[in-house]
Amino acid sequence: MRRAKIADAAPTPEQASIERSERGRIEGCLGALEPDKADCVRGAYLDGFSYEELALRHKVPLNTMRTWLRRSLIKLRECLSA
Amino acid sequence: MSRDGDSGTSESDRVLVAEYALGLLDAAEHAALARRLAAEPGLAAELRLWQVRLSSLDDEFAEAKPPAGAWPEIDRRLFGSPPGLVGWWNSLPLWRALAATGLSVALVAMVFNLLQPPRLDPRAFADQLVATLNEQARMSASSRSSIRQPAASGSPGSPARRHRTRTSNCGRSRGRLPPFRWA
């Protein structure tokens, strides 16, 4: 019964247009991160690097890379929704 | 775990979704989150936010043509193949050429065969011809009176008509093989 009331997750036209207009924001937010952390985010998204590969490239332990990247993602998320 | 007022998604979930969007999760984590995303609209909205924001980074990629050997190499890495066989067995030009050759040979043979006049064995033909002619001769000899007569005259019963027909038959049967001449 409750299930029928759950809203469609697809964006409404209004949402879609807002999202489009705010697309450019990520560049600014990545710029607000430390350069090598921003590099990690780009590397993960654009080059498909895994945590292991990123750790290897930046010469840090795997767990350090995980912590770095997760913190960066939280910062990025805050910036994106600000 | 801090909760965000507007969407009700926990910070750890947000990180998880961000990792999902970036492709950082391993297969099991990815599958587990995919199931949650299907069931939880809040998570799905979070994912959409990341996807939309991240998609502006896509522009950093210029479209490029993959090198010619990329696909065979991918095939080889995925499925492997005996190196000796791959040369000719998987050669598309070879099989195309073979198929084209076979098809044209078949076509030429067919057309050639159709254009040939029917070849006759003279002896068999002669036998057949004689048999047919004899048959015709026999039939016309036996039916001449019954078929020809009515067709030749409007008054089949008239003596004059019958006489003339008979005369002409007599004239024609002077040859050595009279039935042949009617064929």
PDB file of C-alpha atoms in Angstrom:
ATOM      1  CA  MET A   1       0.000   0.000   0.000  1.00  0.00           C
ATOM      2  CA  ARG A   2       2.721   2.429   0.989  1.00  0.00           C
ATOM      3  CA  ARG A   3       4.718   1.502  -2.034  1.00  0.00           C
ATOM      4  CA  ALA A   4       2.207   3.051  -4.391  1.00  0.00           C
ATOM      5  CA  LYS A   5       2.786   6.458  -2.791  1.00  0.00           C
ATOM      6  CA  ILE A   6       6.539   6.578  -3.282  1.00  0.00           C
ATOM      7  CA  ALA A   7       7.353   9.325  -5.752  1.00  0.00           C
ATOM      8  CA  ASP A   8       9.046   8.623  -9.066  1.00  0.00           C
ATOM      9  CA  ALA A   9      12.786   9.101  -8.629  1.00  0.00           C
ATOM     10  CA  ALA A  10      13.220  10.510 -12.119  1.00  0.00           C
ATOM     11  CA  PRO A  11      13.852  14.253 -12.257  1.00  0.00           C
ATOM     12  CA  THR A  12      10.967  16.577 -13.029  1.00  0.00           C
ATOM     13  CA  PRO A  13      11.596  18.996 -15.905  1.00  0.00           C
ATOM     14  CA  GLU A  14      12.210  21.770 -13.365  1.00  0.00           C
ATOM     15  CA  GLN A  15      14.739  19.692 -11.455  1.00  0.00           C
ATOM     16  CA  ALA A  16      16.428  18.699 -14.674  1.00  0.00           C
ATOM     17  CA  SER A  17      16.877  22.304 -15.780  1.00  0.00           C
ATOM     18  CA  ILE A  18      18.236  23.329 -12.376  1.00  0.00           C
ATOM     19  CA  GLU A  19      20.633  20.407 -12.473  1.00  0.00           C
ATOM     20  CA  ARG A  20      21.796  21.410 -15.924  1.00  0.00           C
ATOM     21  CA  SER A  21      22.439  24.978 -14.925  1.00  0.00           C
ATOM     22  CA  GLU A  22      24.446  23.892 -11.909  1.00  0.00           C
ATOM     23  CA  ARG A  23      26.563  21.391 -13.735  1.00  0.00           C
ATOM     24  CA  GLY A  24      29.555  23.656 -13.952  1.00  0.00           C
ATOM     25  CA  ARG A  25      29.780  23.766 -10.216  1.00  0.00           C
ATOM     26  CA  ILE A  26      31.947  20.693  -9.837  1.00  0.00           C
ATOM     27  CA  GLU A  27      34.955  22.439 -11.322  1.00  0.00           C
ATOM     28  CA  GLY A  28      34.791  25.134  -8.685  1.00  0.00           C
ATOM     29  CA  CYS A  29      34.303  22.595  -5.917  1.00  0.00           C
ATOM     30  CA  LEU A  30      37.178  20.421  -7.111  1.00  0.00           C
ATOM     31  CA  GLY A  31      39.298  23.584  -7.141  1.00  0.00           C
ATOM     32  CA  ALA A  32      38.460  24.083  -3.482  1.00  0.00           C
ATOM     33  CA  LEU A  33      40.021  20.710  -2.621  1.00  0.00           C
ATOM     34  CA  GLU A  34      43.750  20.154  -2.262  1.00  0.00           C
ATOM     35  CA  PRO A  35      45.148  19.602  -5.764  1.00  0.00           C
ATOM     36  CA  ASP A  36      46.210  15.974  -5.286  1.00  0.00           C
ATOM     37  CA  LYS A  37      42.873  15.060  -3.655  1.00  0.00           C
ATOM     38  CA  ALA A  38      41.053  16.642  -6.583  1.00  0.00           C
ATOM     39  CA  ASP A  39      43.326  14.608  -8.828  1.00  0.00           C
ATOM     40  CA  CYS A  40      42.225  11.439  -7.063  1.00  0.00           C
ATOM     41  CA  VAL A  41      38.567  12.243  -7.650  1.00  0.00           C
ATOM     42  CA  ARG A  42      39.236  12.956 -11.314  1.00  0.00           C
ATOM     43  CA  GLY A  43      41.367   9.845 -11.603  1.00  0.00           C
ATOM     44  CA  ALA A  44      38.630   7.687 -10.144  1.00  0.00           C
ATOM     45  CA  TYR A  45      35.913   9.165 -12.330  1.00  0.00           C
ATOM     46  CA  LEU A  46      37.699   9.889 -15.578  1.00  0.00           C
ATOM     47  CA  ASP A  47      40.345   7.163 -15.641  1.00  0.00           C
ATOM     48  CA  GLY A  48      38.430   4.536 -13.706  1.00  0.00           C
ATOM     49  CA  PHE A  49      41.209   4.070 -11.153  1.00  0.00           C
ATOM     50  CA  SER A  50      40.435   1.892  -8.147  1.00  0.00           C
ATOM     51  CA  TYR A  51      41.471   2.758  -4.601  1.00  0.00           C
ATOM     52  CA  GLU A  52      44.455   0.441  -5.041  1.00  0.00           C
ATOM     53  CA  GLU A  53      45.593   2.128  -8.234  1.00  0.00           C
ATOM     54  CA  LEU A  54      45.129   5.582  -6.732  1.00  0.00           C
ATOM     55  CA  ALA A  55      47.135   4.576  -3.632  1.00  0.00           C
ATOM     56  CA  LEU A  56      49.888   3.259  -5.864  1.00  0.00           C
ATOM     57  CA  ARG A  57      49.989   6.383  -7.998  1.00  0.00           C
ATOM     58  CA  HIS A  58      50.044   8.746  -5.051  1.00  0.00           C
ATOM     59  CA  LYS A  59      52.413   6.490  -3.084  1.00  0.00           C
ATOM     60  CA  VAL A  60      50.266   6.305   0.034  1.00  0.00           C
ATOM     61  CA  PRO A  61      48.870   3.263   1.861  1.00  0.00           C
ATOM     62  CA  LEU A  62      45.518   1.977   0.642  1.00  0.00           C
ATOM     63  CA  ASN A  63      43.678   2.914   3.824  1.00  0.00           C
ATOM     64  CA  THR A  64      45.113   6.419   3.723  1.00  0.00           C
ATOM     65  CA  MET A  65      43.807   6.756   0.179  1.00  0.00           C
ATOM     66  CA  ARG A  66      40.371   5.553   1.260  1.00  0.00           C
ATOM     67  CA  THR A  67      40.273   8.097   4.079  1.00  0.00           C
ATOM     68  CA  TRP A  68      41.540  10.901   1.826  1.00  0.00           C
ATOM     69  CA  LEU A  69      39.062  10.235  -0.883  1.00  0.00           C
ATOM     70  CA  ARG A  70      36.065   9.756   1.421  1.00  0.00           C
ATOM     71  CA  ARG A  71      36.826  13.025   3.211  1.00  0.00           C
ATOM     72  CA  SER A  72      37.233  14.728  -0.122  1.00  0.00           C
ATOM     73  CA  LEU A  73      33.909  13.349  -1.293  1.00  0.00           C
ATOM     74  CA  ILE A  74      32.158  14.674   1.821  1.00  0.00           C
ATOM     75  CA  LYS A  75      33.706  18.112   1.240  1.00  0.00           C
ATOM     76  CA  LEU A  76      32.787  17.971  -2.401  1.00  0.00           C
ATOM     77  CA  ARG A  77      29.232  16.986  -1.608  1.00  0.00           C
ATOM     78  CA  GLU A  78      28.861  19.890   0.817  1.00  0.00           C
ATOM     79  CA  CYS A  79      30.240  22.284  -1.747  1.00  0.00           C
ATOM     80  CA  LEU A  80      27.959  20.918  -4.463  1.00  0.00           C
ATOM     81  CA  SER A  81      24.793  21.316  -2.423  1.00  0.00           C
ATOM     82  CA  ALA A  82      25.765  24.700  -0.953  1.00  0.00           C
TER      83      ALA A  82
ATOM     84  CA  MET B   1      26.427   9.453  11.683  1.00  0.00           C
ATOM     85  CA  SER B   2      25.200  12.897  10.862  1.00  0.00           C
ATOM     86  CA  ARG B   3      21.854  13.193   9.155  1.00  0.00           C
ATOM     87  CA  ASP B   4      21.050  15.797   6.611  1.00  0.00           C
ATOM     88  CA  GLY B   5      17.756  17.552   7.120  1.00  0.00           C
ATOM     89  CA  ASP B   6      16.603  17.876   3.499  1.00  0.00           C
ATOM     90  CA  SER B   7      17.058  14.385   2.149  1.00  0.00           C
ATOM     91  CA  GLY B   8      17.410  12.180   5.202  1.00  0.00           C
ATOM     92  CA  THR B   9      20.487  10.461   3.777  1.00  0.00           C
ATOM     93  CA  SER B  10      23.252   9.670   6.220  1.00  0.00           C
ATOM     94  CA  GLU B  11      26.773  10.876   5.546  1.00  0.00           C
ATOM     95  CA  SER B  12      28.113   7.349   5.189  1.00  0.00           C
ATOM     96  CA  ASP B  13      25.400   6.622   2.623  1.00  0.00           C
ATOM     97  CA  ARG B  14      26.354   9.763   0.771  1.00  0.00           C
ATOM     98  CA  VAL B  15      29.960   8.680   0.645  1.00  0.00           C
ATOM     99  CA  LEU B  16      28.841   5.241  -0.502  1.00  0.00           C
ATOM    100  CA  VAL B  17      26.750   6.739  -3.296  1.00  0.00           C
ATOM    101  CA  ALA B  18      29.625   9.029  -4.299  1.00  0.00           C
ATOM    102  CA  GLU B  19      31.959   6.029  -4.434  1.00  0.00           C
ATOM    103  CA  TYR B  20      29.330   4.222  -6.500  1.00  0.00           C
ATOM    104  CA  ALA B  21      29.123   7.156  -8.900  1.00  0.00           C
ATOM    105  CA  LEU B  22      32.908   7.254  -9.200  1.00  0.00           C
ATOM    106  CA  GLY B  23      33.120   3.519  -9.749  1.00  0.00           C
ATOM    107  CA  LEU B  24      35.201   2.898  -6.617  1.00  0.00           C
ATOM    108  CA  LEU B  25      33.105   0.118  -5.093  1.00  0.00           C
ATOM    109  CA  ASP B  26      34.002  -3.505  -5.614  1.00  0.00           C
ATOM    110  CA  ALA B  27      31.534  -5.798  -7.340  1.00  0.00           C
ATOM    111  CA  ALA B  28      29.742  -7.007  -4.211  1.00  0.00           C
ATOM    112  CA  GLU B  29      29.403  -3.508  -2.717  1.00  0.00           C
ATOM    113  CA  HIS B  30      28.286  -2.171  -6.061  1.00  0.00           C
ATOM    114  CA  ALA B  31      25.578  -4.827  -6.410  1.00  0.00           C
ATOM    115  CA  ALA B  32      24.384  -4.288  -2.835  1.00  0.00           C
ATOM    116  CA  LEU B  33      24.064  -0.537  -3.345  1.00  0.00           C
ATOM    117  CA  ALA B  34      22.377  -1.024  -6.694  1.00  0.00           C
ATOM    118  CA  ARG B  35      19.659  -3.000  -4.905  1.00  0.00           C
ATOM    119  CA  ARG B  36      19.273  -0.248  -2.289  1.00  0.00           C
ATOM    120  CA  LEU B  37      19.176   2.431  -4.983  1.00  0.00           C
ATOM    121  CA  ALA B  38      16.250   0.685  -6.612  1.00  0.00           C
ATOM    122  CA  ALA B  39      14.340   0.648  -3.340  1.00  0.00           C
ATOM    123  CA  GLU B  40      15.288   4.010  -1.805  1.00  0.00           C
ATOM    124  CA  PRO B  41      14.351   7.152  -3.752  1.00  0.00           C
ATOM    125  CA  GLY B  42      16.465   9.334  -1.421  1.00  0.00           C
ATOM    126  CA  LEU B  43      19.582   7.388  -2.371  1.00  0.00           C
ATOM    127  CA  ALA B  44      18.607   7.487  -6.030  1.00  0.00           C
ATOM    128  CA  ALA B  45      18.281  11.290  -5.857  1.00  0.00           C
ATOM    129  CA  GLU B  46      21.696  11.470  -4.233  1.00  0.00           C
ATOM    130  CA  LEU B  47      23.169   9.373  -7.031  1.00  0.00           C
ATOM    131  CA  ARG B  48      21.539  11.576  -9.626  1.00  0.00           C
ATOM    132  CA  LEU B  49      23.088  14.653  -8.032  1.00  0.00           C
ATOM    133  CA  TRP B  50      26.541  13.111  -8.284  1.00  0.00           C
ATOM    134  CA  GLN B  51      25.983  11.899 -11.809  1.00  0.00           C
ATOM    135  CA  VAL B  52      24.765  15.278 -13.005  1.00  0.00           C
ATOM    136  CA  ARG B  53      27.610  17.147 -11.328  1.00  0.00           C
ATOM    137  CA  LEU B  54      30.262  14.694 -12.417  1.00  0.00           C
ATOM    138  CA  SER B  55      28.979  14.601 -15.975  1.00  0.00           C
ATOM    139  CA  SER B  56      30.362  18.081 -16.609  1.00  0.00           C
ATOM    140  CA  LEU B  57      33.775  16.496 -16.206  1.00  0.00           C
ATOM    141  CA  ASP B  58      32.981  14.290 -19.196  1.00  0.00           C
ATOM    142  CA  ASP B  59      33.681  17.263 -21.454  1.00  0.00           C
ATOM    143  CA  GLU B  60      37.339  16.876 -20.595  1.00  0.00           C
ATOM    144  CA  PHE B  61      37.323  13.887 -22.881  1.00  0.00           C
ATOM    145  CA  ALA B  62      37.711  14.527 -26.550  1.00  0.00           C
ATOM    146  CA  GLU B  63      36.178  11.909 -28.776  1.00  0.00           C
ATOM    147  CA  ALA B  64      38.852   9.717 -30.249  1.00  0.00           C
ATOM    148  CA  LYS B  65      38.922   6.890 -32.683  1.00  0.00           C
ATOM    149  CA  PRO B  66      40.202   3.686 -31.091  1.00  0.00           C
ATOM    150  CA  PRO B  67      43.263   2.181 -32.739  1.00  0.00           C
ATOM    151  CA  ALA B  68      42.498  -0.406 -35.384  1.00  0.00           C
ATOM    152  CA  GLY B  69      43.810  -3.311 -33.356  1.00  0.00           C
ATOM    153  CA  ALA B  70      41.764  -2.517 -30.256  1.00  0.00           C
ATOM    154  CA  TRP B  71      38.841  -4.823 -30.890  1.00  0.00           C
ATOM    155  CA  PRO B  72      40.822  -7.966 -31.823  1.00  0.00           C
ATOM    156  CA  GLU B  73      43.011  -7.288 -28.808  1.00  0.00           C
ATOM    157  CA  ILE B  74      39.960  -7.003 -26.520  1.00  0.00           C
ATOM    158  CA  ASP B  75      38.605 -10.219 -28.010  1.00  0.00           C
ATOM    159  CA  ARG B  76      41.887 -11.925 -27.416  1.00  0.00           C
ATOM    160  CA  ARG B  77      42.089 -10.759 -23.816  1.00  0.00           C
ATOM    161  CA  LEU B  78      38.510 -11.712 -23.045  1.00  0.00           C
ATOM    162  CA  PHE B  79      38.253 -15.035 -24.763  1.00  0.00           C
ATOM    163  CA  GLY B  80      41.754 -15.915 -25.836  1.00  0.00           C
ATOM    164  CA  SER B  81      42.247 -17.901 -28.970  1.00  0.00           C
ATOM    165  CA  PRO B  82      44.725 -20.372 -30.382  1.00  0.00           C
ATOM    166  CA  PRO B  83      47.262 -18.085 -32.071  1.00  0.00           C
ATOM    167  CA  GLY B  84      47.687 -20.380 -35.100  1.00  0.00           C
ATOM    168  CA  LEU B  85      44.005 -20.556 -35.904  1.00  0.00           C
ATOM    169  CA  VAL B  86      43.120 -16.944 -35.514  1.00  0.00           C
ATOM    170  CA  GLY B  87      45.067 -16.001 -38.656  1.00  0.00           C
ATOM    171  CA  TRP B  88      42.905 -17.451 -41.383  1.00  0.00           C
ATOM    172  CA  TRP B  89      39.995 -19.066 -39.558  1.00  0.00           C
ATOM    173  CA  ASN B  90      38.732 -15.729 -38.288  1.00  0.00           C
ATOM    174  CA  SER B  91      39.627 -13.843 -41.424  1.00  0.00           C
ATOM    175  CA  LEU B  92      36.493 -12.119 -42.648  1.00  0.00           C
ATOM    176  CA  PRO B  93      37.956 -11.211 -46.087  1.00  0.00           C
ATOM    177  CA  LEU B  94      38.893 -14.863 -46.640  1.00  0.00           C
ATOM    178  CA  TRP B  95      35.419 -16.204 -45.909  1.00  0.00           C
ATOM    179  CA  ARG B  96      33.790 -13.397 -47.836  1.00  0.00           C
ATOM    180  CA  ALA B  97      35.975 -14.157 -50.842  1.00  0.00           C
ATOM    181  CA  LEU B  98      35.212 -17.864 -50.553  1.00  0.00           C
ATOM    182  CA  ALA B  99      31.495 -17.238 -50.280  1.00  0.00           C
ATOM    183  CA  ALA B 100      31.555 -14.859 -53.248  1.00  0.00           C
ATOM    184  CA  THR B 101      33.553 -17.328 -55.349  1.00  0.00           C
ATOM    185  CA  GLY B 102      31.242 -20.203 -54.473  1.00  0.00           C
ATOM    186  CA  LEU B 103      28.189 -18.165 -55.250  1.00  0.00           C
ATOM    187  CA  SER B 104      29.505 -16.978 -58.615  1.00  0.00           C
ATOM    188  CA  VAL B 105      30.565 -20.490 -59.608  1.00  0.00           C
ATOM    189  CA  ALA B 106      27.103 -21.740 -58.726  1.00  0.00           C
ATOM    190  CA  LEU B 107      25.466 -18.924 -60.693  1.00  0.00           C
ATOM    191  CA  VAL B 108      27.660 -19.422 -63.747  1.00  0.00           C
ATOM    192  CA  ALA B 109      27.022 -23.153 -63.683  1.00  0.00           C
ATOM    193  CA  MET B 110      23.297 -22.588 -63.368  1.00  0.00           C
ATOM    194  CA  VAL B 111      23.117 -20.037 -66.190  1.00  0.00           C
ATOM    195  CA  PHE B 112      25.362 -22.141 -68.414  1.00  0.00           C
ATOM    196  CA  ASN B 113      23.175 -25.136 -67.785  1.00  0.00           C
ATOM    197  CA  LEU B 114      20.019 -23.192 -68.567  1.00  0.00           C
ATOM    198  CA  LEU B 115      21.447 -21.810 -71.820  1.00  0.00           C
ATOM    199  CA  GLN B 116      22.516 -25.246 -73.126  1.00  0.00           C
ATOM    200  CA  PRO B 117      20.085 -26.665 -75.670  1.00  0.00           C
ATOM    201  CA  PRO B 118      18.675 -29.946 -74.426  1.00  0.00           C
ATOM    202  CA  ARG B 119      21.193 -32.625 -75.340  1.00  0.00           C
ATOM    203  CA  LEU B 120      19.691 -35.632 -77.050  1.00  0.00           C
ATOM    204  CA  ASP B 121      20.941 -39.093 -77.414  1.00  0.00           C
ATOM    205  CA  PRO B 122      20.238 -39.549 -81.156  1.00  0.00           C
ATOM    206  CA  ARG B 123      19.533 -43.254 -80.814  1.00  0.00           C
ATOM    207  CA  ALA B 124      17.103 -42.793 -77.933  1.00  0.00           C
ATOM    208  CA  PHE B 125      15.507 -39.854 -79.731  1.00  0.00           C
ATOM    209  CA  ALA B 126      15.094 -41.864 -82.897  1.00  0.00           C
ATOM    210  CA  ASP B 127      13.487 -44.698 -80.931  1.00  0.00           C
ATOM    211  CA  GLN B 128      11.163 -42.306 -79.237  1.00  0.00           C
ATOM    212  CA  LEU B 129      10.322 -40.539 -82.448  1.00  0.00           C
ATOM    213  CA  VAL B 130       9.554 -43.739 -84.272  1.00  0.00           C
ATOM    214  CA  ALA B 131       7.458 -44.963 -81.370  1.00  0.00           C
ATOM    215  CA  THR B 132       5.517 -41.728 -81.271  1.00  0.00           C
ATOM    216  CA  LEU B 133       4.986 -41.595 -84.979  1.00  0.00           C
ATOM    217  CA  ASN B 134       3.882 -45.170 -85.084  1.00  0.00           C
ATOM    218  CA  GLU B 135       1.489 -44.496 -82.271  1.00  0.00           C
ATOM    219  CA  GLN B 136       0.093 -41.490 -84.078  1.00  0.00           C
ATOM    220  CA  ALA B 137      -0.156 -43.390 -87.272  1.00  0.00           C
ATOM    221  CA  ARG B 138      -1.962 -46.219 -85.582  1.00  0.00           C
ATOM    222  CA  MET B 139      -4.342 -43.856 -83.867  1.00  0.00           C
ATOM    223  CA  SER B 140      -5.128 -41.809 -86.919  1.00  0.00           C
ATOM    224  CA  ALA B 141      -5.517 -44.928 -89.026  1.00  0.00           C
ATOM    225  CA  SER B 142      -8.019 -46.359 -86.592  1.00  0.00           C
ATOM    226  CA  SER B 143      -9.848 -43.137 -85.941  1.00  0.00           C
ATOM    227  CA  ARG B 144      -9.748 -41.497 -89.331  1.00  0.00           C
ATOM    228  CA  SER B 145     -13.153 -42.656 -90.244  1.00  0.00           C
ATOM    229  CA  SER B 146     -14.675 -41.684 -86.917  1.00  0.00           C
ATOM    230  CA  ILE B 147     -12.883 -38.365 -86.317  1.00  0.00           C
ATOM    231  CA  ARG B 148     -12.101 -36.966 -89.690  1.00  0.00           C
ATOM    232  CA  GLN B 149     -15.317 -37.668 -91.332  1.00  0.00           C
ATOM    233  CA  PRO B 150     -17.582 -35.654 -89.106  1.00  0.00           C
ATOM    234  CA  ALA B 151     -15.128 -32.787 -89.005  1.00  0.00           C
ATOM    235  CA  ALA B 152     -14.687 -32.652 -92.737  1.00  0.00           C
ATOM    236  CA  SER B 153     -18.284 -32.465 -93.741  1.00  0.00           C
ATOM    237  CA  GLY B 154     -21.457 -30.810 -92.700  1.00  0.00           C
ATOM    238  CA  SER B 155     -23.353 -33.885 -93.808  1.00  0.00           C
ATOM    239  CA  PRO B 156     -21.441 -36.897 -92.555  1.00  0.00           C
ATOM    240  CA  GLY B 157     -23.864 -39.325 -94.010  1.00  0.00           C
ATOM    241  CA  SER B 158     -23.603 -38.123 -97.650  1.00  0.00           C
ATOM    242  CA  PRO B 159     -22.145 -40.775 -99.957  1.00  0.00           C
ATOM    243  CA  ALA B 160     -20.377 -38.232-102.123  1.00  0.00           C
ATOM    244  CA  ARG B 161     -18.434 -36.909 -99.149  1.00  0.00           C
ATOM    245  CA  ARG B 162     -17.417 -40.317 -97.975  1.00  0.00           C
ATOM    246  CA  HIS B 163     -16.218 -41.166-101.395  1.00  0.00           C
ATOM    247  CA  ARG B 164     -14.046 -38.094-101.740  1.00  0.00           C
ATOM    248  CA  THR B 165     -12.409 -38.677 -98.403  1.00  0.00           C
ATOM    249  CA  ARG B 166     -11.629 -42.185 -99.238  1.00  0.00           C
ATOM    250  CA  THR B 167     -10.092 -41.134-102.528  1.00  0.00           C
ATOM    251  CA  SER B 168      -7.800 -38.677-100.922  1.00  0.00           C
ATOM    252  CA  ASN B 169      -6.722 -41.277 -98.396  1.00  0.00           C
ATOM    253  CA  CYS B 170      -5.878 -43.611-101.179  1.00  0.00           C
ATOM    254  CA  GLY B 171      -3.792 -40.961-102.836  1.00  0.00           C
ATOM    255  CA  ARG B 172      -1.807 -40.303 -99.720  1.00  0.00           C
ATOM    256  CA  SER B 173      -1.092 -43.847 -98.832  1.00  0.00           C
ATOM    257  CA  ARG B 174       1.091 -44.404-101.841  1.00  0.00           C
ATOM    258  CA  GLY B 175       4.330 -43.732 -99.921  1.00  0.00           C
ATOM    259  CA  ARG B 176       6.425 -46.410 -98.305  1.00  0.00           C
ATOM    260  CA  LEU B 177       5.529 -45.341 -94.757  1.00  0.00           C
ATOM    261  CA  PRO B 178       2.215 -43.594 -95.182  1.00  0.00           C
ATOM    262  CA  PRO B 179       1.533 -42.792 -91.502  1.00  0.00           C
ATOM    263  CA  PHE B 180       4.721 -40.691 -91.177  1.00  0.00           C
ATOM    264  CA  ARG B 181       3.537 -38.100 -93.636  1.00  0.00           C
ATOM    265  CA  TRP B 182       0.692 -37.002 -91.435  1.00  0.00           C
ATOM    266  CA  ALA B 183       2.853 -36.178 -88.513  1.00  0.00           C
TER     267      ALA B 183
END
